[in-house]
């Protein structure tokens, strides 16, 4: 089969997916704003709708495959190997370039921007040209730059700057150390959480322990990690589960490893009949208690805070739903079995566990689980570049925790060993919710 037929099919997929995305924007506003505007659209901060998320997944996968098909192979590989864009994003965020431009009308010239930011003008010019080439900032006239919808994500008042900070520091430091780590058999042949790519990168400082131990020593970075979680959940489309599960039938929920509790606030506002237990380490719950103050008083009365360690302490008994979001991917298999076993011991006959995480899709067309979406031909069944963040997250778990994002079969095998059975699969476009009951 020639590539011509594949190219035509990809073009049709691109048109179809873009049209579906336009339709979703139309439901929340008059039209799609230009990438060069700075006005926000309701979908910019709204939880991304499931239909939009799936349309973008197809669009990104099809566009990338189209370029990889038509461009010479060397062209594509060099572009990927020479991608320093993350470094420019970090510099712009750390030096508050978006903030400085936000205070101007019509943009700011390089000399003035250099003076305000403290970056040498010729180097700043290269930085800004690079970022503007992919629509993060725009050159409105010669050497005069202004914000765009994308660059405003880097604004210091944005809720997402901590996540950008985390990804472009610990994440990239680990990535740069990956080959060196793999060549060190003492570390690379060990699968525990003290011998990770990241802990290998910092071992010359005298540190030994897990990334959590490192965060305890470096409180500023721990704060960055904690404050980045809402942004991570936003980009994952975490709140889609609120629309995709029959919460109206639920009375009690335990959010296991709840973090700052952000999921629960949204859940209670839509389903105020639910009573929630937030279960996490005591120091984490302190932040959740402060955040709970934003809720109406009657909803606050529906929240119980239970400090505990899911490796050692008992969870509340016979709760309707035990909800785990972005939890098991942080831990190796043996630790996951401990967590699931602890919950299994607390469950009642009608209790359910919801594991809400990334789930690795198969590259093969024949999947035993038909509830997971598969991309249309000629795309890779796992949507290729449309699910690339899933693969990056898989690497992040390896780098930081010696863990991984698991396939559905891997999660199901672990759950069976913990005395659980899979009841339902919900594909939410980027993440997956797996419902388990007692076996």
Short mmCIF file of N, CA and C in Angstrom, two decimals, residues 71 189 199 240 252 264 267 325 332 334 344 350 368 370 379 381 405:
data_model
loop_
_atom_site.label_atom_id
_atom_site.label_comp_id
_atom_site.label_asym_id
_atom_site.label_seq_id
_atom_site.Cartn_x
_atom_site.Cartn_y
_atom_site.Cartn_z
N UNK A 71 7.82 14.31 5.34
CA UNK A 71 9.17 14.88 5.49
C UNK A 71 10.22 13.78 5.41
N UNK A 189 20.13 -1.56 37.42
CA UNK A 189 19.65 -2.93 37.61
C UNK A 189 18.80 -3.08 38.87
N UNK A 199 17.48 10.27 41.51
CA UNK A 199 18.37 10.14 42.68
C UNK A 199 19.80 9.85 42.25
N UNK A 240 -13.25 15.20 34.33
CA UNK A 240 -14.20 14.52 33.44
C UNK A 240 -14.93 13.39 34.16
N UNK A 252 -20.94 8.01 50.20
CA UNK A 252 -19.66 8.21 50.89
C UNK A 252 -18.49 7.95 49.95
N UNK A 264 -12.18 16.89 45.35
CA UNK A 264 -13.35 16.79 46.22
C UNK A 264 -14.17 18.07 46.19
N UNK A 267 -16.34 17.90 43.22
CA UNK A 267 -17.33 16.83 43.37
C UNK A 267 -18.48 17.26 44.27
N UNK A 325 -6.43 8.83 42.59
CA UNK A 325 -6.04 9.56 41.38
C UNK A 325 -4.54 9.83 41.41
N UNK A 332 6.28 1.11 42.80
CA UNK A 332 6.53 -0.21 42.20
C UNK A 332 5.43 -1.20 42.56
N UNK A 334 5.13 -4.07 44.17
CA UNK A 334 4.95 -4.58 45.54
C UNK A 334 4.26 -3.54 46.42
N UNK A 344 -8.64 -3.10 50.20
CA UNK A 344 -9.49 -4.30 50.15
C UNK A 344 -9.94 -4.70 51.56
N UNK A 350 -20.35 -3.94 48.90
CA UNK A 350 -20.78 -3.09 47.79
C UNK A 350 -19.79 -1.96 47.48
N UNK A 368 -7.57 -6.91 23.88
CA UNK A 368 -8.61 -7.70 24.55
C UNK A 368 -9.63 -6.82 25.26
N UNK A 370 -12.04 -3.85 24.68
CA UNK A 370 -12.63 -3.00 23.66
C UNK A 370 -13.18 -1.69 24.23
N UNK A 379 -3.77 5.85 11.64
CA UNK A 379 -3.02 6.23 12.83
C UNK A 379 -2.64 5.00 13.65
N UNK A 381 -2.81 2.65 16.71
CA UNK A 381 -3.99 2.39 17.55
C UNK A 381 -4.01 3.19 18.84
N UNK A 405 3.67 4.10 34.12
CA UNK A 405 2.25 4.06 33.81
C UNK A 405 1.97 2.65 33.29
#
